[in-house]
Amino acid sequence: VFTGKANCPDYAKAELLADYLQANLPDFRVHKIAQHPDKWEQWLHDICEMNGWEHRRSPIIWRELLDRGSKGLLLGGVNDFLEYAQRYYGITSVMLSEEMLDIAEENLKAHIEIEKEEEEIKSLIKPLQIWITSASASICYQLIPLLASGEVFGMTTEISIHLLDTDQFKDVLCGIVMEAEDMALPLLHSISEHTEIDEAFIQADIIIVLDDVLLNREVQSLENYIREVSEICQVYAPLIEKNAKSGVRVISSGKTFLNLKAMMIMTYGQSIKPENVIAVATPWETAAKAMLARKLNMNAAGVKDIIVWGNITGYNYIDLSHAKLYGYDSAIWGPANFPRPLLNMIYDSKWIHSEFVSAQSSLSSRVCHCVGMLPAHAVATVLRYWYHGSPPGEIVSVGILTKGQFCVPEGIVFSMPVRFQNGNWEVMTELEINETTQEVLGRLAHELIQEKLVALKEIKEMHPYGAD
């Protein structure tokens, strides 16, 4: 192995002799590593430190028995190699100094050209820039392999992941980075940790907001929690406007105040496109499907079109009126795409109106206490739908900024049924809802309006002359 400064005459002399030996000896192989003069000293220091060698000048030459996996044996510099070639092979170099200088100059030009070509190739690779806030959370640990699997963004799309958290979690972030790098995920272009808030969201394509507040109603009031969420979003939103790409997509996830986080990011970041900010309701959706599948003794994947309305991590309503079953073992069978209305298949209406309804609070508690697998899968699923479309005809629930759909008041983030198509989403306003559901939506909207009013009051108190 020959390495040295690209413009080093001694490196040129050793290199040409090595090429001659490789061309004339059947078992002699050469591996050359030319370094730019500006990078040489650091590179030499690092390679010597790693191998426990002492060497000061260009070139440095060592011998490896590659097929045996042995440790490199240091030969030394150019004179040591000339002596080695003379002793073992009876061959030496008679290159003149003028020739050495000419070849060294050519080597440097060639090295610069190669570096330029490599940079141009790298510039063609434009990985998606994904930022994850509060990245020490357990969901992040589960999320990284899903994002880099190729199933979310496609098998040819590389991603760069940026983990953001406070300085006290720096060691945790470093551990996640090291483990992700050790996985050698083919689509993970890079992963890095960040604790400087000013660096947040640079060139971001996607931002996943995982920040949560620790709920303890005996200690703090709802107003205090809302203030805490507002303060987080007040920091993030201007940085998103300043540093992220104009079409950045923001996903609110976590365990608390998902709707409020999404709304406050739009409130503090008024240039952020409202249609690009959503809150994830999928964990509640899939947990309800699993609960119903257990009741029906079927595969949960066959339960479709459950709707989560309202405040995702607060008072929400799980609507079964449009739910369908696929592959359900009943008296009537059809092809794989043949659906059965769920409510027609559950003959125990008492269970629906008592146990299932009362179980929704425990369902919410179970979702909020998940260690990371369920919410990570939910975020990955929503991102896959956002980029590649949701299954045709299938209902997906997400929190979005309302525009009066289903008679829900405008200007709050409310979970409702959508479909993803061509990189966008649209509310499925063609769905019919009954009077009972409409009344429930009114009560759910009232809660979110009150939450919004408290948040706006907090904004005015913090910015008495600048609040709108």
Short mmCIF file of C-alpha atoms in Angstrom, two decimals:
data_model
loop_
_atom_site.label_atom_id
_atom_site.label_comp_id
_atom_site.label_asym_id
_atom_site.label_seq_id
_atom_site.Cartn_x
_atom_site.Cartn_y
_atom_site.Cartn_z
CA VAL A 1 0.00 0.00 0.00
CA PHE A 2 1.50 3.33 -1.14
CA THR A 3 0.21 6.63 0.10
CA GLY A 4 1.67 10.10 0.00
CA LYS A 5 1.15 13.70 -1.02
CA ALA A 6 -0.07 13.84 -4.60
CA ASN A 7 2.72 16.32 -5.49
CA CYS A 8 5.52 14.44 -3.70
CA PRO A 9 8.46 13.40 -6.00
CA ASP A 10 9.40 10.52 -3.68
CA TYR A 11 5.83 9.22 -3.88
CA ALA A 12 6.07 9.38 -7.70
CA LYS A 13 9.34 7.40 -7.64
CA ALA A 14 7.96 4.68 -5.33
CA GLU A 15 4.71 4.52 -7.28
CA LEU A 16 6.38 3.89 -10.65
CA LEU A 17 8.61 1.17 -9.24
CA ALA A 18 5.57 -0.46 -7.62
CA ASP A 19 3.70 -0.35 -10.96
CA TYR A 20 6.66 -2.07 -12.64
CA LEU A 21 6.70 -4.81 -9.99
CA GLN A 22 2.94 -5.36 -10.30
CA ALA A 23 3.21 -5.67 -14.09
CA ASN A 24 6.05 -8.22 -13.91
CA LEU A 25 5.37 -10.27 -10.77
CA PRO A 26 2.27 -12.54 -10.72
CA ASP A 27 1.52 -12.23 -6.97
CA PHE A 28 2.45 -8.58 -6.40
CA ARG A 29 -0.46 -6.18 -5.96
CA VAL A 30 -0.40 -2.42 -5.47
CA HIS A 31 -2.98 -0.21 -3.78
CA LYS A 32 -2.29 3.53 -4.11
CA ILE A 33 -3.82 6.32 -2.01
CA ALA A 34 -2.85 9.82 -3.13
CA GLN A 35 -3.68 12.59 -0.66
CA HIS A 36 -4.08 16.29 -1.35
CA PRO A 37 -1.13 18.20 0.20
CA ASP A 38 -3.51 20.14 2.45
CA LYS A 39 -4.91 16.92 3.94
CA TRP A 40 -1.72 14.90 4.12
CA GLU A 41 -0.45 15.76 7.62
CA GLN A 42 -3.76 14.93 9.32
CA TRP A 43 -4.18 11.75 7.29
CA LEU A 44 -0.66 10.57 8.16
CA HIS A 45 -1.23 11.32 11.85
CA ASP A 46 -4.50 9.34 11.88
CA ILE A 47 -3.14 6.25 10.06
CA CYS A 48 -0.06 6.11 12.28
CA GLU A 49 -2.12 6.51 15.44
CA MET A 50 -4.52 3.77 14.36
CA ASN A 51 -1.71 1.28 13.62
CA GLY A 52 0.80 2.35 16.27
CA TRP A 53 3.41 3.44 13.70
CA GLU A 54 6.05 6.17 13.78
CA HIS A 55 6.49 7.95 10.44
CA ARG A 56 6.95 11.61 9.54
CA ARG A 57 7.33 12.05 5.77
CA SER A 58 5.66 11.35 2.42
CA PRO A 59 5.30 8.65 1.24
CA ILE A 60 4.41 5.98 3.80
CA ILE A 61 4.46 2.40 2.53
CA TRP A 62 3.31 -0.78 4.20
CA ARG A 63 2.74 -4.42 3.28
CA GLU A 64 -0.51 -6.37 3.77
CA LEU A 65 -1.25 -10.02 3.16
CA LEU A 66 -4.83 -9.33 2.10
CA ASP A 67 -5.93 -12.92 1.67
CA ARG A 68 -4.83 -13.73 5.22
CA GLY A 69 -6.34 -10.67 6.89
CA SER A 70 -3.08 -9.84 8.66
CA LYS A 71 -2.16 -6.49 10.19
CA GLY A 72 -0.21 -4.12 7.93
CA LEU A 73 3.59 -4.35 8.20
CA LEU A 74 5.22 -0.91 7.93
CA LEU A 75 8.07 -0.75 5.42
CA GLY A 76 8.75 2.97 5.81
CA GLY A 77 9.48 5.64 3.19
CA VAL A 78 10.81 5.64 -0.36
CA ASN A 79 14.36 4.57 0.53
CA ASP A 80 13.05 1.68 2.65
CA PHE A 81 10.94 0.49 -0.28
CA LEU A 82 13.83 0.77 -2.75
CA GLU A 83 15.94 -1.35 -0.41
CA TYR A 84 13.09 -3.84 -0.02
CA ALA A 85 12.62 -4.17 -3.82
CA GLN A 86 16.38 -4.59 -4.33
CA ARG A 87 16.67 -7.26 -1.62
CA TYR A 88 13.58 -9.34 -2.55
CA TYR A 89 13.32 -8.86 -6.33
CA GLY A 90 16.70 -7.50 -7.47
CA ILE A 91 15.01 -4.43 -8.96
CA THR A 92 15.57 -0.76 -8.19
CA SER A 93 14.67 2.65 -9.60
CA VAL A 94 16.99 4.87 -11.62
CA MET A 95 14.51 7.71 -12.09
CA LEU A 96 16.04 11.16 -12.46
CA SER A 97 15.02 14.03 -10.19
CA GLU A 98 13.58 16.01 -13.13
CA GLU A 99 11.35 13.05 -14.07
CA MET A 100 10.20 12.69 -10.47
CA LEU A 101 9.16 16.36 -10.35
CA ASP A 102 7.27 16.15 -13.66
CA ILE A 103 5.36 13.03 -12.56
CA ALA A 104 4.62 14.60 -9.16
CA GLU A 105 3.10 17.63 -10.90
CA GLU A 106 1.01 15.35 -13.14
CA ASN A 107 -0.11 13.35 -10.09
CA LEU A 108 -1.35 16.48 -8.35
CA LYS A 109 -3.30 17.62 -11.43
CA ALA A 110 -4.83 14.16 -11.82
CA HIS A 111 -5.73 14.03 -8.11
CA ILE A 112 -7.45 17.43 -8.27
CA GLU A 113 -9.41 16.32 -11.34
CA ILE A 114 -10.50 13.10 -9.61
CA GLU A 115 -11.58 15.03 -6.50
CA LYS A 116 -13.55 17.43 -8.70
CA GLU A 117 -15.30 14.55 -10.48
CA GLU A 118 -16.15 12.92 -7.13
CA GLU A 119 -17.61 16.18 -5.84
CA GLU A 120 -19.71 16.53 -9.00
CA ILE A 121 -21.02 12.98 -8.56
CA LYS A 122 -21.82 13.68 -4.91
CA SER A 123 -23.67 16.86 -5.89
CA LEU A 124 -25.97 14.77 -8.09
CA ILE A 125 -26.99 12.74 -5.04
CA LYS A 126 -29.52 14.88 -3.22
CA PRO A 127 -30.75 12.95 -0.20
CA LEU A 128 -33.95 13.94 1.56
CA GLN A 129 -33.04 16.03 4.60
CA ILE A 130 -35.04 14.74 7.59
CA TRP A 131 -34.92 16.53 10.96
CA ILE A 132 -36.25 14.88 14.11
CA THR A 133 -36.76 17.03 17.21
CA SER A 134 -36.55 15.70 20.77
CA ALA A 135 -34.62 12.87 19.14
CA SER A 136 -33.64 11.19 22.42
CA ALA A 137 -37.24 9.89 22.61
CA SER A 138 -37.65 6.13 22.22
CA ILE A 139 -39.78 6.57 19.08
CA CYS A 140 -36.76 8.00 17.24
CA TYR A 141 -34.72 4.86 17.95
CA GLN A 142 -37.45 2.76 16.31
CA LEU A 143 -38.09 5.25 13.49
CA ILE A 144 -34.63 5.45 11.90
CA PRO A 145 -34.53 1.89 10.44
CA LEU A 146 -38.05 2.36 9.06
CA LEU A 147 -37.18 5.64 7.32
CA ALA A 148 -34.03 4.14 5.80
CA SER A 149 -35.64 0.86 4.72
CA GLY A 150 -36.71 2.13 1.29
CA GLU A 151 -40.37 1.33 1.92
CA VAL A 152 -41.18 4.90 2.99
CA PHE A 153 -39.55 7.05 0.28
CA GLY A 154 -38.63 4.45 -2.33
CA MET A 155 -35.76 2.04 -2.91
CA THR A 156 -33.67 4.62 -4.79
CA THR A 157 -34.11 7.63 -2.47
CA GLU A 158 -31.27 8.30 -0.07
CA ILE A 159 -31.92 10.16 3.17
CA SER A 160 -29.89 12.25 5.61
CA ILE A 161 -31.19 12.24 9.18
CA HIS A 162 -30.49 15.07 11.63
CA LEU A 163 -31.19 14.41 15.31
CA LEU A 164 -31.98 17.51 17.37
CA ASP A 165 -32.17 17.68 21.15
CA THR A 166 -30.80 19.62 24.11
CA ASP A 167 -27.17 19.37 25.20
CA GLN A 168 -28.02 17.10 28.14
CA PHE A 169 -28.98 14.35 25.65
CA LYS A 170 -25.85 14.68 23.48
CA ASP A 171 -24.46 11.31 24.59
CA VAL A 172 -27.78 9.62 23.77
CA LEU A 173 -27.79 11.19 20.30
CA CYS A 174 -24.17 10.14 19.70
CA GLY A 175 -25.09 6.58 20.67
CA ILE A 176 -28.00 6.55 18.21
CA VAL A 177 -25.75 7.93 15.46
CA MET A 178 -23.06 5.29 16.06
CA GLU A 179 -25.57 2.44 16.09
CA ALA A 180 -27.31 3.69 12.93
CA GLU A 181 -23.94 3.95 11.15
CA ASP A 182 -23.00 0.44 12.27
CA MET A 183 -26.19 -0.89 10.65
CA ALA A 184 -24.77 0.17 7.24
CA LEU A 185 -28.25 0.93 5.92
CA PRO A 186 -27.88 1.31 2.12
CA LEU A 187 -30.19 4.34 1.83
CA LEU A 188 -28.89 6.19 4.88
CA HIS A 189 -26.61 8.76 3.25
CA SER A 190 -25.66 10.34 6.60
CA ILE A 191 -26.86 10.78 10.17
CA SER A 192 -25.78 13.49 12.60
CA GLU A 193 -26.60 14.88 16.04
CA HIS A 194 -27.31 18.55 16.79
CA THR A 195 -27.62 20.38 20.08
CA GLU A 196 -27.21 23.96 18.81
CA ILE A 197 -30.72 25.27 18.17
CA ASP A 198 -29.51 27.88 15.64
CA GLU A 199 -28.43 25.00 13.36
CA ALA A 200 -31.90 23.45 13.39
CA PHE A 201 -33.77 22.54 10.19
CA ILE A 202 -31.12 23.64 7.68
CA GLN A 203 -32.37 22.64 4.20
CA ALA A 204 -35.02 20.41 5.79
CA ASP A 205 -37.42 18.52 3.50
CA ILE A 206 -39.21 16.84 6.41
CA ILE A 207 -39.44 17.78 10.10
CA ILE A 208 -40.82 15.31 12.63
CA VAL A 209 -41.73 17.08 15.87
CA LEU A 210 -41.63 14.66 18.80
CA ASP A 211 -41.52 17.17 21.67
CA ASP A 212 -43.83 16.31 24.55
CA VAL A 213 -44.74 17.84 27.88
CA LEU A 214 -44.80 15.75 31.04
CA LEU A 215 -48.40 15.68 32.23
CA ASN A 216 -49.13 15.93 35.94
CA ARG A 217 -52.39 17.80 36.50
CA GLU A 218 -51.81 17.88 40.27
CA VAL A 219 -48.72 20.02 39.76
CA GLN A 220 -49.55 22.15 36.71
CA SER A 221 -52.68 23.56 35.14
CA LEU A 222 -53.76 23.10 31.52
CA GLU A 223 -52.76 26.71 30.86
CA ASN A 224 -49.20 25.98 31.94
CA TYR A 225 -48.98 22.98 29.61
CA ILE A 226 -50.31 25.04 26.71
CA ARG A 227 -47.76 27.75 27.50
CA GLU A 228 -45.01 25.13 27.44
CA VAL A 229 -46.11 23.84 24.03
CA SER A 230 -46.37 27.42 22.73
CA GLU A 231 -42.83 28.22 23.86
CA ILE A 232 -41.46 25.17 22.04
CA CYS A 233 -43.26 26.09 18.81
CA GLN A 234 -42.29 29.75 19.19
CA VAL A 235 -38.64 28.63 18.92
CA TYR A 236 -39.13 26.11 16.12
CA ALA A 237 -41.42 27.99 13.73
CA PRO A 238 -39.12 30.96 12.90
CA LEU A 239 -36.20 28.54 12.43
CA ILE A 240 -38.31 26.46 10.04
CA GLU A 241 -39.14 29.61 8.07
CA LYS A 242 -35.51 30.71 8.04
CA ASN A 243 -33.61 27.44 7.48
CA ALA A 244 -35.92 24.82 5.95
CA LYS A 245 -36.90 24.48 2.30
CA SER A 246 -40.02 26.36 1.26
CA GLY A 247 -41.99 23.14 0.71
CA VAL A 248 -40.93 21.52 3.99
CA ARG A 249 -43.40 18.99 5.41
CA VAL A 250 -43.94 19.06 9.17
CA ILE A 251 -45.34 16.11 11.11
CA SER A 252 -46.57 16.51 14.69
CA SER A 253 -46.19 13.25 16.59
CA GLY A 254 -45.55 12.13 20.16
CA LYS A 255 -47.83 11.58 23.14
CA THR A 256 -49.26 14.99 24.04
CA PHE A 257 -50.89 18.02 22.37
CA LEU A 258 -50.38 16.85 18.77
CA ASN A 259 -53.11 19.14 17.40
CA LEU A 260 -51.86 22.11 19.40
CA LYS A 261 -48.25 21.65 18.26
CA ALA A 262 -49.32 21.62 14.62
CA MET A 263 -51.50 24.70 15.08
CA MET A 264 -48.87 26.70 16.97
CA ILE A 265 -46.20 25.94 14.36
CA MET A 266 -48.53 27.44 11.74
CA THR A 267 -49.39 30.35 14.06
CA TYR A 268 -45.78 31.31 14.74
CA GLY A 269 -44.59 30.43 11.22
CA GLN A 270 -47.11 32.13 8.97
CA SER A 271 -45.08 31.51 5.80
CA ILE A 272 -45.18 27.75 6.41
CA LYS A 273 -47.78 26.23 4.09
CA PRO A 274 -50.73 25.03 6.23
CA GLU A 275 -51.28 22.02 3.98
CA ASN A 276 -47.73 20.90 4.79
CA VAL A 277 -48.35 20.61 8.53
CA ILE A 278 -50.24 17.58 9.84
CA ALA A 279 -50.70 15.67 13.10
CA VAL A 280 -50.54 11.87 13.11
CA ALA A 281 -53.61 9.98 14.35
CA THR A 282 -52.60 6.57 12.99
CA PRO A 283 -51.66 4.98 16.37
CA TRP A 284 -55.24 5.43 17.63
CA GLU A 285 -56.55 4.14 14.31
CA THR A 286 -54.45 0.97 14.32
CA ALA A 287 -54.95 0.28 18.04
CA ALA A 288 -58.75 0.44 17.50
CA LYS A 289 -58.43 -1.93 14.52
CA ALA A 290 -56.50 -4.40 16.67
CA MET A 291 -59.13 -4.21 19.42
CA LEU A 292 -61.95 -4.88 16.94
CA ALA A 293 -60.00 -7.68 15.26
CA ARG A 294 -59.65 -9.44 18.62
CA LYS A 295 -63.40 -9.19 19.14
CA LEU A 296 -64.06 -10.60 15.64
CA ASN A 297 -61.24 -13.18 15.81
CA MET A 298 -59.68 -12.00 12.56
CA ASN A 299 -56.50 -10.40 11.21
CA ALA A 300 -56.30 -6.69 12.14
CA ALA A 301 -55.04 -5.89 8.62
CA GLY A 302 -58.51 -6.72 7.33
CA VAL A 303 -60.16 -3.93 9.37
CA LYS A 304 -60.29 -0.73 7.30
CA ASP A 305 -61.75 2.79 7.26
CA ILE A 306 -61.93 3.61 10.93
CA ILE A 307 -62.01 7.39 11.47
CA VAL A 308 -60.40 9.24 14.37
CA TRP A 309 -62.11 12.60 14.81
CA GLY A 310 -61.06 15.59 16.91
CA ASN A 311 -58.23 16.10 19.36
CA ILE A 312 -55.85 13.20 18.73
CA THR A 313 -54.22 13.15 22.17
CA GLY A 314 -57.23 14.69 23.95
CA TYR A 315 -60.93 14.00 23.51
CA ASN A 316 -61.35 12.14 20.26
CA TYR A 317 -64.08 10.02 18.73
CA ILE A 318 -63.40 6.71 17.00
CA ASP A 319 -66.07 6.41 14.32
CA LEU A 320 -66.99 2.92 13.06
CA SER A 321 -69.86 3.96 10.77
CA HIS A 322 -67.71 3.66 7.61
CA ALA A 323 -65.52 0.76 8.81
CA LYS A 324 -65.23 -2.32 6.60
CA LEU A 325 -63.92 -5.85 6.98
CA TYR A 326 -61.90 -7.71 4.36
CA GLY A 327 -61.29 -11.46 4.55
CA TYR A 328 -63.74 -11.93 7.41
CA ASP A 329 -64.85 -15.52 7.96
CA SER A 330 -68.63 -15.33 7.68
CA ALA A 331 -71.54 -16.97 5.88
CA ILE A 332 -70.89 -14.87 2.78
CA TRP A 333 -67.52 -15.05 1.04
CA GLY A 334 -66.15 -13.04 -1.84
CA PRO A 335 -62.83 -12.11 -3.48
CA ALA A 336 -60.01 -10.50 -1.47
CA ASN A 337 -61.30 -7.01 -2.28
CA PHE A 338 -64.86 -7.79 -1.14
CA PRO A 339 -65.75 -5.65 1.92
CA ARG A 340 -68.34 -6.23 4.64
CA PRO A 341 -69.67 -3.35 6.81
CA LEU A 342 -68.14 -3.79 10.25
CA LEU A 343 -71.26 -2.79 12.18
CA ASN A 344 -73.27 -5.46 10.34
CA MET A 345 -70.78 -8.12 11.40
CA ILE A 346 -70.72 -7.27 15.11
CA TYR A 347 -74.07 -8.54 16.26
CA ASP A 348 -73.37 -7.60 19.86
CA SER A 349 -74.45 -3.95 19.62
CA LYS A 350 -74.23 -3.70 23.40
CA TRP A 351 -70.49 -4.32 23.15
CA ILE A 352 -70.13 -1.47 20.64
CA HIS A 353 -72.11 1.03 22.70
CA SER A 354 -70.71 0.08 26.10
CA GLU A 355 -67.41 -1.80 26.16
CA PHE A 356 -65.88 -0.36 22.98
CA VAL A 357 -66.91 3.22 23.81
CA SER A 358 -65.72 2.94 27.42
CA ALA A 359 -62.51 1.23 26.26
CA GLN A 360 -61.54 4.25 24.15
CA SER A 361 -60.07 6.06 27.18
CA SER A 362 -57.95 3.01 28.08
CA LEU A 363 -57.05 2.68 24.40
CA SER A 364 -55.76 6.25 24.41
CA SER A 365 -53.80 5.58 27.60
CA ARG A 366 -52.24 2.47 26.08
CA VAL A 367 -51.23 4.33 22.91
CA CYS A 368 -49.69 7.17 24.93
CA HIS A 369 -47.62 4.70 26.96
CA CYS A 370 -46.18 2.90 23.92
CA VAL A 371 -42.39 2.66 24.04
CA GLY A 372 -41.91 3.63 20.41
CA MET A 373 -42.77 0.86 17.96
CA LEU A 374 -46.40 1.89 17.36
CA PRO A 375 -45.85 5.68 16.95
CA ALA A 376 -42.73 5.08 14.83
CA HIS A 377 -44.68 2.79 12.52
CA ALA A 378 -47.44 5.40 12.35
CA VAL A 379 -45.09 8.22 11.31
CA ALA A 380 -43.44 5.99 8.69
CA THR A 381 -46.85 4.94 7.33
CA VAL A 382 -48.12 8.52 7.00
CA LEU A 383 -44.91 9.61 5.28
CA ARG A 384 -45.17 6.70 2.85
CA TYR A 385 -48.74 7.72 2.02
CA TRP A 386 -47.74 11.38 1.68
CA TYR A 387 -45.02 10.55 -0.85
CA HIS A 388 -46.60 7.60 -2.68
CA GLY A 389 -50.33 7.87 -2.01
CA SER A 390 -52.63 5.99 0.35
CA PRO A 391 -54.36 2.78 -0.81
CA PRO A 392 -57.17 3.69 -3.25
CA GLY A 393 -60.46 4.31 -1.49
CA GLU A 394 -58.99 3.79 1.98
CA ILE A 395 -59.58 6.32 4.76
CA VAL A 396 -56.64 7.79 6.69
CA SER A 397 -57.13 10.04 9.74
CA VAL A 398 -54.79 13.01 10.25
CA GLY A 399 -55.01 16.32 12.06
CA ILE A 400 -55.25 19.21 9.59
CA LEU A 401 -56.13 22.89 9.67
CA THR A 402 -59.87 23.08 9.15
CA LYS A 403 -61.64 25.07 6.45
CA GLY A 404 -65.21 24.34 7.51
CA GLN A 405 -65.33 20.69 6.35
CA PHE A 406 -68.08 18.61 8.05
CA CYS A 407 -69.34 21.87 9.65
CA VAL A 408 -66.27 21.95 11.91
CA PRO A 409 -65.32 25.60 12.60
CA GLU A 410 -62.41 26.99 10.60
CA GLY A 411 -58.95 27.62 11.99
CA ILE A 412 -58.35 24.68 14.35
CA VAL A 413 -56.30 21.54 13.81
CA PHE A 414 -58.86 18.74 13.83
CA SER A 415 -58.40 15.05 13.01
CA MET A 416 -60.60 13.95 10.13
CA PRO A 417 -60.62 11.51 7.17
CA VAL A 418 -58.30 12.24 4.24
CA ARG A 419 -56.80 10.50 1.24
CA PHE A 420 -53.21 11.00 0.04
CA GLN A 421 -52.62 11.37 -3.68
CA ASN A 422 -49.84 12.81 -5.89
CA GLY A 423 -47.85 14.13 -2.93
CA ASN A 424 -50.84 15.94 -1.39
CA TRP A 425 -53.83 15.12 0.78
CA GLU A 426 -57.48 16.03 0.51
CA VAL A 427 -60.33 15.75 2.99
CA MET A 428 -62.88 13.08 2.06
CA THR A 429 -65.82 15.48 2.21
CA GLU A 430 -67.97 13.06 0.20
CA LEU A 431 -68.40 10.88 3.31
CA GLU A 432 -71.81 11.17 4.89
CA ILE A 433 -72.06 11.53 8.66
CA ASN A 434 -75.18 11.15 10.77
CA GLU A 435 -76.65 13.64 13.24
CA THR A 436 -75.16 11.85 16.26
CA THR A 437 -71.65 12.08 14.80
CA GLN A 438 -72.22 15.74 13.89
CA GLU A 439 -73.14 16.51 17.50
CA VAL A 440 -70.01 14.75 18.71
CA LEU A 441 -67.87 16.74 16.26
CA GLY A 442 -69.36 19.95 17.65
CA ARG A 443 -68.33 19.03 21.20
CA LEU A 444 -64.84 17.99 20.04
CA ALA A 445 -64.41 21.23 18.12
CA HIS A 446 -65.45 23.23 21.20
CA GLU A 447 -62.62 21.68 23.21
CA LEU A 448 -60.05 22.54 20.54
CA ILE A 449 -61.41 26.08 20.18
CA GLN A 450 -60.99 26.57 23.93
CA GLU A 451 -57.44 25.20 23.72
CA LYS A 452 -56.71 27.60 20.86
CA LEU A 453 -58.13 30.58 22.79
CA VAL A 454 -55.93 29.76 25.79
CA ALA A 455 -52.91 29.47 23.48
CA LEU A 456 -53.64 32.82 21.81
CA LYS A 457 -54.11 34.42 25.22
CA GLU A 458 -50.67 33.11 26.21
CA ILE A 459 -49.21 34.58 23.02
CA LYS A 460 -50.67 38.00 23.80
CA GLU A 461 -49.34 37.87 27.34
CA MET A 462 -45.87 36.98 26.09
CA HIS A 463 -46.02 39.56 23.24
CA PRO A 464 -48.48 42.24 24.35
CA TYR A 465 -47.56 44.62 21.49
CA GLY A 466 -46.70 42.14 18.75
CA ALA A 467 -49.51 39.61 18.94
CA ASP A 468 -52.11 39.57 16.20
#
